[in-house]
Amino acid sequence: MNYKSLINTSKLPSHIAIIMDGNGRWAKEHNKPRIFGHKNGVLSVRSVVEGAGEIGLKYLTLYAFSTENWNRPKVEITALMQLLVVTISKEVTTLNKNNVRLLTIGDLKSLPSNCKKELEKAKTKTKNNTGLNLVLALSYSSKAEIVNAVKAIAKGVSEEKIALDEIDDNLINEHLETALIQDPELLIRTSGEHRISNFLLWQIAYSELYFTDKLWPDFTKDDLFEAIVNYQKRERRFGMTSEQLSIS
Ligand code: FPP
């Protein structure tokens, strides 16, 4: 099926977030070590970023490493970090060629220093690009992000820089790492799991959720297009009734 041709370009989401899941199971199915799954997962990242660029998406956020992922076997963590360093350094020229700006959310401080360095270099090199914003969530925890926002706001209140009445949705948004990024309209999770796993909890309040059984290394840009077509068939009501929506 050619899903790309079915996309209504006037109703495109501006931000899609993806929980890339199933690399380990994909490797197991192929009788290979887990890192083989992650390596093939990079090919899916490439395909999906390409697809996002083709349709003119503004933001794509990928959950590449959660704070909980630090509990994995040390060999897997080391291999994943190495894969990240190699991939970023290899792909930065292509990102620039395609006008992609690289951004990150998460606790970068906790990453190995070569990984931090490579990411900072790539972010600087791509900072003036105006096409797709590719946001990598690395060592990311949504709860930690919210805790940090609460702390910063509480500090502002205690120093009398913020009045209690000023605390609202917008103020909280402004204190999140995603302050400058519109909330995702669509959240995709692969591999048949139906969980959010501490990802963008505040930001997905009204996102449409799309789950597919495909394991991440089998997911390509065509699957991204299929998810967008599915999203476009849904009615987003934001708590209103269908009748109210048809009037406005
Ligand atoms: C989930 O599969 C995948 C991850 C935790 C890592 C995702 C990383 C990549 C796709 C490669 C590097 C990314 C970039 C952006 C260059 P899993 O290991 O949890 O799979 P399982 O649930 O089957 O064990």
PDB file of C-alpha atoms and ligand atoms in Angstrom:
ATOM      1  CA  MET A   1       0.000   0.000   0.000  1.00  0.00           C
ATOM      2  CA  ASN A   2       1.318   3.467  -0.862  1.00  0.00           C
ATOM      3  CA  TYR A   3       0.387   5.277   2.338  1.00  0.00           C
ATOM      4  CA  LYS A   4       2.361   8.388   1.466  1.00  0.00           C
ATOM      5  CA  SER A   5      -0.067   9.270  -1.328  1.00  0.00           C
ATOM      6  CA  LEU A   6      -2.981   8.952   1.142  1.00  0.00           C
ATOM      7  CA  ILE A   7      -1.590  11.588   3.520  1.00  0.00           C
ATOM      8  CA  ASN A   8      -3.571  14.824   3.629  1.00  0.00           C
ATOM      9  CA  THR A   9      -0.745  17.350   3.619  1.00  0.00           C
ATOM     10  CA  SER A  10      -3.008  20.125   4.897  1.00  0.00           C
ATOM     11  CA  LYS A  11      -3.742  18.121   8.071  1.00  0.00           C
ATOM     12  CA  LEU A  12      -0.233  17.021   8.919  1.00  0.00           C
ATOM     13  CA  PRO A  13       0.710  16.681  12.590  1.00  0.00           C
ATOM     14  CA  SER A  14       3.592  19.002  13.408  1.00  0.00           C
ATOM     15  CA  HIS A  15       5.129  16.780  16.081  1.00  0.00           C
ATOM     16  CA  ILE A  16       5.324  12.986  16.208  1.00  0.00           C
ATOM     17  CA  ALA A  17       6.949  11.165  19.117  1.00  0.00           C
ATOM     18  CA  ILE A  18       8.051   7.542  18.880  1.00  0.00           C
ATOM     19  CA  ILE A  19       8.828   4.915  21.509  1.00  0.00           C
ATOM     20  CA  MET A  20      11.157   2.667  19.521  1.00  0.00           C
ATOM     21  CA  ASP A  21      10.716  -0.771  21.045  1.00  0.00           C
ATOM     22  CA  GLY A  22      11.491  -4.366  20.127  1.00  0.00           C
ATOM     23  CA  ASN A  23      15.149  -4.330  19.069  1.00  0.00           C
ATOM     24  CA  GLY A  24      16.012  -7.096  21.536  1.00  0.00           C
ATOM     25  CA  ARG A  25      13.156  -9.366  20.452  1.00  0.00           C
ATOM     26  CA  TRP A  26      13.983  -8.746  16.786  1.00  0.00           C
ATOM     27  CA  ALA A  27      17.576  -9.858  17.431  1.00  0.00           C
ATOM     28  CA  LYS A  28      16.347 -12.935  19.291  1.00  0.00           C
ATOM     29  CA  GLU A  29      14.107 -13.864  16.360  1.00  0.00           C
ATOM     30  CA  HIS A  30      17.225 -13.719  14.184  1.00  0.00           C
ATOM     31  CA  ASN A  31      19.317 -15.714  16.698  1.00  0.00           C
ATOM     32  CA  LYS A  32      21.672 -12.768  17.157  1.00  0.00           C
ATOM     33  CA  PRO A  33      22.910 -10.767  20.158  1.00  0.00           C
ATOM     34  CA  ARG A  34      20.758  -7.798  21.273  1.00  0.00           C
ATOM     35  CA  ILE A  35      23.137  -5.224  19.804  1.00  0.00           C
ATOM     36  CA  PHE A  36      22.401  -6.644  16.336  1.00  0.00           C
ATOM     37  CA  GLY A  37      18.818  -5.503  16.925  1.00  0.00           C
ATOM     38  CA  HIS A  38      19.957  -2.023  17.954  1.00  0.00           C
ATOM     39  CA  LYS A  39      22.184  -1.781  14.859  1.00  0.00           C
ATOM     40  CA  ASN A  40      19.239  -2.615  12.644  1.00  0.00           C
ATOM     41  CA  GLY A  41      17.163  -0.189  14.701  1.00  0.00           C
ATOM     42  CA  VAL A  42      19.465   2.569  13.463  1.00  0.00           C
ATOM     43  CA  LEU A  43      18.405   1.743   9.880  1.00  0.00           C
ATOM     44  CA  SER A  44      14.793   2.282  10.946  1.00  0.00           C
ATOM     45  CA  VAL A  45      15.746   5.615  12.531  1.00  0.00           C
ATOM     46  CA  ARG A  46      17.315   6.599   9.222  1.00  0.00           C
ATOM     47  CA  SER A  47      14.247   5.582   7.213  1.00  0.00           C
ATOM     48  CA  VAL A  48      11.820   7.339   9.558  1.00  0.00           C
ATOM     49  CA  VAL A  49      13.882  10.557   9.668  1.00  0.00           C
ATOM     50  CA  GLU A  50      14.024  10.491   5.874  1.00  0.00           C
ATOM     51  CA  GLY A  51      10.253   9.983   5.674  1.00  0.00           C
ATOM     52  CA  ALA A  52       9.611  12.776   8.167  1.00  0.00           C
ATOM     53  CA  GLY A  53      11.734  15.090   6.034  1.00  0.00           C
ATOM     54  CA  GLU A  54       9.912  14.067   2.849  1.00  0.00           C
ATOM     55  CA  ILE A  55       6.511  15.090   4.174  1.00  0.00           C
ATOM     56  CA  GLY A  56       7.741  18.268   5.867  1.00  0.00           C
ATOM     57  CA  LEU A  57       7.189  17.261   9.501  1.00  0.00           C
ATOM     58  CA  LYS A  58       8.458  19.952  11.922  1.00  0.00           C
ATOM     59  CA  TYR A  59       9.322  17.821  14.987  1.00  0.00           C
ATOM     60  CA  LEU A  60      10.186  14.156  15.454  1.00  0.00           C
ATOM     61  CA  THR A  61      11.064  12.999  18.973  1.00  0.00           C
ATOM     62  CA  LEU A  62      12.656   9.570  19.383  1.00  0.00           C
ATOM     63  CA  TYR A  63      12.938   7.790  22.736  1.00  0.00           C
ATOM     64  CA  ALA A  64      16.465   6.453  22.286  1.00  0.00           C
ATOM     65  CA  PHE A  65      17.449   5.776  25.912  1.00  0.00           C
ATOM     66  CA  SER A  66      15.436   6.065  29.114  1.00  0.00           C
ATOM     67  CA  THR A  67      16.841   6.580  32.599  1.00  0.00           C
ATOM     68  CA  GLU A  68      15.520   3.067  33.352  1.00  0.00           C
ATOM     69  CA  ASN A  69      17.693   1.706  30.506  1.00  0.00           C
ATOM     70  CA  TRP A  70      20.751   2.312  32.736  1.00  0.00           C
ATOM     71  CA  ASN A  71      19.685  -0.898  34.528  1.00  0.00           C
ATOM     72  CA  ARG A  72      20.489  -3.025  31.452  1.00  0.00           C
ATOM     73  CA  PRO A  73      23.595  -5.235  31.317  1.00  0.00           C
ATOM     74  CA  LYS A  74      26.741  -3.101  31.160  1.00  0.00           C
ATOM     75  CA  VAL A  75      27.859  -4.596  27.827  1.00  0.00           C
ATOM     76  CA  GLU A  76      24.583  -3.596  26.194  1.00  0.00           C
ATOM     77  CA  ILE A  77      24.773  -0.033  27.559  1.00  0.00           C
ATOM     78  CA  THR A  78      28.365   0.361  26.356  1.00  0.00           C
ATOM     79  CA  ALA A  79      27.483  -0.987  22.917  1.00  0.00           C
ATOM     80  CA  LEU A  80      24.423   1.286  22.653  1.00  0.00           C
ATOM     81  CA  MET A  81      26.433   4.381  23.596  1.00  0.00           C
ATOM     82  CA  GLN A  82      29.123   3.439  21.087  1.00  0.00           C
ATOM     83  CA  LEU A  83      26.451   2.940  18.427  1.00  0.00           C
ATOM     84  CA  LEU A  84      25.081   6.371  19.211  1.00  0.00           C
ATOM     85  CA  VAL A  85      28.518   8.025  18.907  1.00  0.00           C
ATOM     86  CA  VAL A  86      29.280   6.272  15.609  1.00  0.00           C
ATOM     87  CA  THR A  87      25.825   6.956  14.166  1.00  0.00           C
ATOM     88  CA  ILE A  88      25.783  10.642  15.093  1.00  0.00           C
ATOM     89  CA  SER A  89      29.273  11.298  13.750  1.00  0.00           C
ATOM     90  CA  LYS A  90      28.496   9.381  10.547  1.00  0.00           C
ATOM     91  CA  GLU A  91      25.112  10.986   9.936  1.00  0.00           C
ATOM     92  CA  VAL A  92      25.775  14.640  10.752  1.00  0.00           C
ATOM     93  CA  THR A  93      26.683  15.507   7.137  1.00  0.00           C
ATOM     94  CA  THR A  94      23.441  13.927   5.893  1.00  0.00           C
ATOM     95  CA  LEU A  95      21.474  15.768   8.572  1.00  0.00           C
ATOM     96  CA  ASN A  96      22.970  19.054   7.350  1.00  0.00           C
ATOM     97  CA  LYS A  97      22.360  18.219   3.710  1.00  0.00           C
ATOM     98  CA  ASN A  98      18.703  17.615   4.548  1.00  0.00           C
ATOM     99  CA  ASN A  99      18.322  20.747   6.680  1.00  0.00           C
ATOM    100  CA  VAL A 100      17.676  18.701   9.867  1.00  0.00           C
ATOM    101  CA  ARG A 101      18.366  20.303  13.249  1.00  0.00           C
ATOM    102  CA  LEU A 102      19.402  17.913  16.015  1.00  0.00           C
ATOM    103  CA  LEU A 103      18.112  18.585  19.531  1.00  0.00           C
ATOM    104  CA  THR A 104      18.183  16.509  22.713  1.00  0.00           C
ATOM    105  CA  ILE A 105      16.141  16.158  25.875  1.00  0.00           C
ATOM    106  CA  GLY A 106      17.167  14.185  28.947  1.00  0.00           C
ATOM    107  CA  ASP A 107      20.038  14.111  31.397  1.00  0.00           C
ATOM    108  CA  LEU A 108      22.963  14.392  28.970  1.00  0.00           C
ATOM    109  CA  LYS A 109      25.364  14.825  31.896  1.00  0.00           C
ATOM    110  CA  SER A 110      24.983  11.137  32.702  1.00  0.00           C
ATOM    111  CA  LEU A 111      26.171  10.009  29.240  1.00  0.00           C
ATOM    112  CA  PRO A 112      29.794   8.958  28.585  1.00  0.00           C
ATOM    113  CA  SER A 113      31.959  11.965  27.720  1.00  0.00           C
ATOM    114  CA  ASN A 114      32.638  10.943  24.079  1.00  0.00           C
ATOM    115  CA  CYS A 115      28.899  10.592  23.576  1.00  0.00           C
ATOM    116  CA  LYS A 116      28.199  14.021  25.098  1.00  0.00           C
ATOM    117  CA  LYS A 117      30.942  15.559  22.953  1.00  0.00           C
ATOM    118  CA  GLU A 118      29.632  14.026  19.717  1.00  0.00           C
ATOM    119  CA  LEU A 119      26.093  15.136  20.488  1.00  0.00           C
ATOM    120  CA  GLU A 120      27.143  18.705  21.335  1.00  0.00           C
ATOM    121  CA  LYS A 121      29.208  18.855  18.138  1.00  0.00           C
ATOM    122  CA  ALA A 122      26.288  17.635  16.015  1.00  0.00           C
ATOM    123  CA  LYS A 123      23.846  20.028  17.707  1.00  0.00           C
ATOM    124  CA  THR A 124      26.164  22.969  17.040  1.00  0.00           C
ATOM    125  CA  LYS A 125      26.773  21.926  13.427  1.00  0.00           C
ATOM    126  CA  THR A 126      23.048  21.647  12.703  1.00  0.00           C
ATOM    127  CA  LYS A 127      21.763  24.521  14.829  1.00  0.00           C
ATOM    128  CA  ASN A 128      20.902  26.831  11.925  1.00  0.00           C
ATOM    129  CA  ASN A 129      18.918  24.228   9.968  1.00  0.00           C
ATOM    130  CA  THR A 130      15.278  25.106   9.447  1.00  0.00           C
ATOM    131  CA  GLY A 131      13.681  21.838   8.279  1.00  0.00           C
ATOM    132  CA  LEU A 132      12.878  18.881  10.521  1.00  0.00           C
ATOM    133  CA  ASN A 133      13.794  19.168  14.216  1.00  0.00           C
ATOM    134  CA  LEU A 134      15.009  15.745  15.288  1.00  0.00           C
ATOM    135  CA  VAL A 135      14.769  15.484  19.069  1.00  0.00           C
ATOM    136  CA  LEU A 136      16.618  12.575  20.681  1.00  0.00           C
ATOM    137  CA  ALA A 137      15.435  11.675  24.179  1.00  0.00           C
ATOM    138  CA  LEU A 138      18.536  10.339  25.900  1.00  0.00           C
ATOM    139  CA  SER A 139      18.740   9.305  29.532  1.00  0.00           C
ATOM    140  CA  TYR A 140      15.271  10.799  29.595  1.00  0.00           C
ATOM    141  CA  SER A 141      12.665  10.457  32.322  1.00  0.00           C
ATOM    142  CA  SER A 142       9.445  12.408  32.107  1.00  0.00           C
ATOM    143  CA  LYS A 143       8.918  12.248  35.865  1.00  0.00           C
ATOM    144  CA  ALA A 144      12.424  13.653  36.463  1.00  0.00           C
ATOM    145  CA  GLU A 145      11.681  16.420  33.954  1.00  0.00           C
ATOM    146  CA  ILE A 146       8.490  17.305  35.858  1.00  0.00           C
ATOM    147  CA  VAL A 147      10.282  17.156  39.239  1.00  0.00           C
ATOM    148  CA  ASN A 148      12.906  19.598  37.917  1.00  0.00           C
ATOM    149  CA  ALA A 149      10.187  21.941  36.662  1.00  0.00           C
ATOM    150  CA  VAL A 150       8.422  21.826  40.047  1.00  0.00           C
ATOM    151  CA  LYS A 151      11.709  22.583  41.842  1.00  0.00           C
ATOM    152  CA  ALA A 152      12.463  25.546  39.572  1.00  0.00           C
ATOM    153  CA  ILE A 153       8.959  26.951  40.045  1.00  0.00           C
ATOM    154  CA  ALA A 154       9.090  26.416  43.827  1.00  0.00           C
ATOM    155  CA  LYS A 155      12.412  28.274  43.903  1.00  0.00           C
ATOM    156  CA  GLY A 156      10.833  31.115  41.924  1.00  0.00           C
ATOM    157  CA  VAL A 157       7.957  31.272  44.406  1.00  0.00           C
ATOM    158  CA  SER A 158      10.227  31.197  47.459  1.00  0.00           C
ATOM    159  CA  GLU A 159      12.305  34.022  45.983  1.00  0.00           C
ATOM    160  CA  GLU A 160       9.083  35.932  45.232  1.00  0.00           C
ATOM    161  CA  LYS A 161       9.813  35.937  41.479  1.00  0.00           C
ATOM    162  CA  ILE A 162       6.702  33.858  40.763  1.00  0.00           C
ATOM    163  CA  ALA A 163       3.303  34.481  42.375  1.00  0.00           C
ATOM    164  CA  LEU A 164       1.250  31.402  43.281  1.00  0.00           C
ATOM    165  CA  ASP A 165      -1.533  32.533  40.934  1.00  0.00           C
ATOM    166  CA  GLU A 166       0.861  32.613  38.020  1.00  0.00           C
ATOM    167  CA  ILE A 167       1.320  28.829  38.157  1.00  0.00           C
ATOM    168  CA  ASP A 168      -0.705  27.405  35.283  1.00  0.00           C
ATOM    169  CA  ASP A 169      -0.331  25.051  32.294  1.00  0.00           C
ATOM    170  CA  ASN A 170       1.767  27.558  30.385  1.00  0.00           C
ATOM    171  CA  LEU A 171       4.166  28.232  33.231  1.00  0.00           C
ATOM    172  CA  ILE A 172       4.722  24.511  33.732  1.00  0.00           C
ATOM    173  CA  ASN A 173       5.268  24.059  29.974  1.00  0.00           C
ATOM    174  CA  GLU A 174       7.867  26.813  30.046  1.00  0.00           C
ATOM    175  CA  HIS A 175       9.820  24.950  32.715  1.00  0.00           C
ATOM    176  CA  LEU A 176       9.960  21.649  30.820  1.00  0.00           C
ATOM    177  CA  GLU A 177      12.821  20.722  28.513  1.00  0.00           C
ATOM    178  CA  THR A 178      10.320  20.806  25.662  1.00  0.00           C
ATOM    179  CA  ALA A 179       9.408  24.446  26.430  1.00  0.00           C
ATOM    180  CA  LEU A 180       9.939  25.584  22.849  1.00  0.00           C
ATOM    181  CA  ILE A 181       8.353  22.508  21.245  1.00  0.00           C
ATOM    182  CA  GLN A 182       4.660  22.084  20.546  1.00  0.00           C
ATOM    183  CA  ASP A 183       3.113  18.993  22.191  1.00  0.00           C
ATOM    184  CA  PRO A 184       3.064  15.877  19.957  1.00  0.00           C
ATOM    185  CA  GLU A 185      -0.242  15.300  18.186  1.00  0.00           C
ATOM    186  CA  LEU A 186       0.701  11.660  17.642  1.00  0.00           C
ATOM    187  CA  LEU A 187       2.611   9.151  19.776  1.00  0.00           C
ATOM    188  CA  ILE A 188       3.689   5.857  18.209  1.00  0.00           C
ATOM    189  CA  ARG A 189       4.933   2.777  20.072  1.00  0.00           C
ATOM    190  CA  THR A 190       6.218  -0.285  18.281  1.00  0.00           C
ATOM    191  CA  SER A 191       6.491  -3.943  19.310  1.00  0.00           C
ATOM    192  CA  GLY A 192       2.983  -4.580  20.585  1.00  0.00           C
ATOM    193  CA  GLU A 193       3.552  -3.022  24.019  1.00  0.00           C
ATOM    194  CA  HIS A 194       0.823  -0.652  25.158  1.00  0.00           C
ATOM    195  CA  ARG A 195       2.705   1.480  27.683  1.00  0.00           C
ATOM    196  CA  ILE A 196       4.029   5.024  27.897  1.00  0.00           C
ATOM    197  CA  SER A 197       7.121   4.108  29.976  1.00  0.00           C
ATOM    198  CA  ASN A 198       7.854   7.514  31.510  1.00  0.00           C
ATOM    199  CA  PHE A 199       7.923   9.332  28.143  1.00  0.00           C
ATOM    200  CA  LEU A 200       6.551  12.887  27.723  1.00  0.00           C
ATOM    201  CA  LEU A 201       3.808  12.328  30.325  1.00  0.00           C
ATOM    202  CA  TRP A 202       2.770  15.977  30.529  1.00  0.00           C
ATOM    203  CA  GLN A 203       3.154  16.654  26.804  1.00  0.00           C
ATOM    204  CA  ILE A 204       0.940  13.777  25.571  1.00  0.00           C
ATOM    205  CA  ALA A 205      -2.182  14.867  27.488  1.00  0.00           C
ATOM    206  CA  TYR A 206      -4.118  15.144  24.191  1.00  0.00           C
ATOM    207  CA  SER A 207      -1.924  13.104  21.841  1.00  0.00           C
ATOM    208  CA  GLU A 208      -3.415  10.372  19.710  1.00  0.00           C
ATOM    209  CA  LEU A 209      -1.811   7.039  20.587  1.00  0.00           C
ATOM    210  CA  TYR A 210      -0.858   4.564  17.867  1.00  0.00           C
ATOM    211  CA  PHE A 211       0.400   1.085  18.671  1.00  0.00           C
ATOM    212  CA  THR A 212       1.787  -1.364  16.148  1.00  0.00           C
ATOM    213  CA  ASP A 213       2.983  -4.943  16.596  1.00  0.00           C
ATOM    214  CA  LYS A 214       5.942  -4.336  14.293  1.00  0.00           C
ATOM    215  CA  LEU A 215       9.286  -4.561  16.055  1.00  0.00           C
ATOM    216  CA  TRP A 216      11.339  -1.374  15.696  1.00  0.00           C
ATOM    217  CA  PRO A 217      13.934  -2.779  13.218  1.00  0.00           C
ATOM    218  CA  ASP A 218      11.026  -3.734  10.899  1.00  0.00           C
ATOM    219  CA  PHE A 219       9.491  -0.251  11.100  1.00  0.00           C
ATOM    220  CA  THR A 220      10.141   1.959   8.048  1.00  0.00           C
ATOM    221  CA  LYS A 221       8.974   5.290   6.715  1.00  0.00           C
ATOM    222  CA  ASP A 222       5.992   3.514   5.096  1.00  0.00           C
ATOM    223  CA  ASP A 223       4.859   2.482   8.580  1.00  0.00           C
ATOM    224  CA  LEU A 224       5.240   6.099   9.683  1.00  0.00           C
ATOM    225  CA  PHE A 225       3.050   7.171   6.765  1.00  0.00           C
ATOM    226  CA  GLU A 226       0.480   4.497   7.665  1.00  0.00           C
ATOM    227  CA  ALA A 227       0.367   5.825  11.253  1.00  0.00           C
ATOM    228  CA  ILE A 228      -0.189   9.362   9.957  1.00  0.00           C
ATOM    229  CA  VAL A 229      -3.027   8.212   7.675  1.00  0.00           C
ATOM    230  CA  ASN A 230      -4.597   6.432  10.662  1.00  0.00           C
ATOM    231  CA  TYR A 231      -4.183   9.574  12.796  1.00  0.00           C
ATOM    232  CA  GLN A 232      -5.837  11.709  10.138  1.00  0.00           C
ATOM    233  CA  LYS A 233      -8.967   9.533  10.218  1.00  0.00           C
ATOM    234  CA  ARG A 234      -9.458  10.238  13.912  1.00  0.00           C
ATOM    235  CA  GLU A 235     -11.497  13.054  15.354  1.00  0.00           C
ATOM    236  CA  ARG A 236      -9.571  15.067  17.928  1.00  0.00           C
ATOM    237  CA  ARG A 237     -12.157  16.475  20.310  1.00  0.00           C
ATOM    238  CA  PHE A 238     -10.093  17.909  23.190  1.00  0.00           C
ATOM    239  CA  GLY A 239     -12.970  17.142  25.576  1.00  0.00           C
ATOM    240  CA  MET A 240     -15.640  18.674  23.317  1.00  0.00           C
ATOM    241  CA  THR A 241     -18.518  16.928  21.543  1.00  0.00           C
ATOM    242  CA  SER A 242     -18.548  16.095  17.811  1.00  0.00           C
ATOM    243  CA  GLU A 243     -21.360  18.611  17.339  1.00  0.00           C
ATOM    244  CA  GLN A 244     -19.336  21.415  18.895  1.00  0.00           C
ATOM    245  CA  LEU A 245     -16.427  20.586  16.604  1.00  0.00           C
ATOM    246  CA  SER A 246     -18.557  20.709  13.461  1.00  0.00           C
ATOM    247  CA  ILE A 247     -19.835  24.195  14.418  1.00  0.00           C
ATOM    248  CA  SER A 248     -16.393  25.712  15.086  1.00  0.00           C
TER     249      SER A 248
HETATM  250  C1  FPP B   1      14.187  -0.655  22.493  1.00  0.00           C
HETATM  251  O1  FPP B   1      14.308  -2.009  22.143  1.00  0.00           O
HETATM  252  C2  FPP B   1      15.274   0.145  21.978  1.00  0.00           C
HETATM  253  C3  FPP B   1      16.157   0.882  22.726  1.00  0.00           C
HETATM  254  C4  FPP B   1      16.120   0.948  24.182  1.00  0.00           C
HETATM  255  C5  FPP B   1      17.237   1.642  22.095  1.00  0.00           C
HETATM  256  C6  FPP B   1      16.883   2.381  20.845  1.00  0.00           C
HETATM  257  C7  FPP B   1      18.128   2.661  20.125  1.00  0.00           C
HETATM  258  C8  FPP B   1      18.301   2.611  18.782  1.00  0.00           C
HETATM  259  C9  FPP B   1      17.232   2.358  17.819  1.00  0.00           C
HETATM  260  C10 FPP B   1      19.666   2.824  18.221  1.00  0.00           C
HETATM  261  C11 FPP B   1      20.310   4.141  18.444  1.00  0.00           C
HETATM  262  C12 FPP B   1      19.454   5.308  18.198  1.00  0.00           C
HETATM  263  C13 FPP B   1      19.779   6.421  17.511  1.00  0.00           C
HETATM  264  C14 FPP B   1      18.855   7.574  17.600  1.00  0.00           C
HETATM  265  C15 FPP B   1      20.968   6.560  16.665  1.00  0.00           C
HETATM  266  P1  FPP B   1      14.538  -3.059  23.312  1.00  0.00           P
HETATM  267  O2  FPP B   1      15.995  -3.278  23.434  1.00  0.00           O
HETATM  268  O3  FPP B   1      13.853  -2.584  24.545  1.00  0.00           O
HETATM  269  O4  FPP B   1      13.813  -4.307  22.728  1.00  0.00           O
HETATM  270  P2  FPP B   1      13.095  -5.494  23.538  1.00  0.00           P
HETATM  271  O5  FPP B   1      11.949  -4.862  24.269  1.00  0.00           O
HETATM  272  O6  FPP B   1      12.658  -6.410  22.448  1.00  0.00           O
HETATM  273  O7  FPP B   1      14.127  -6.095  24.442  1.00  0.00           O
END
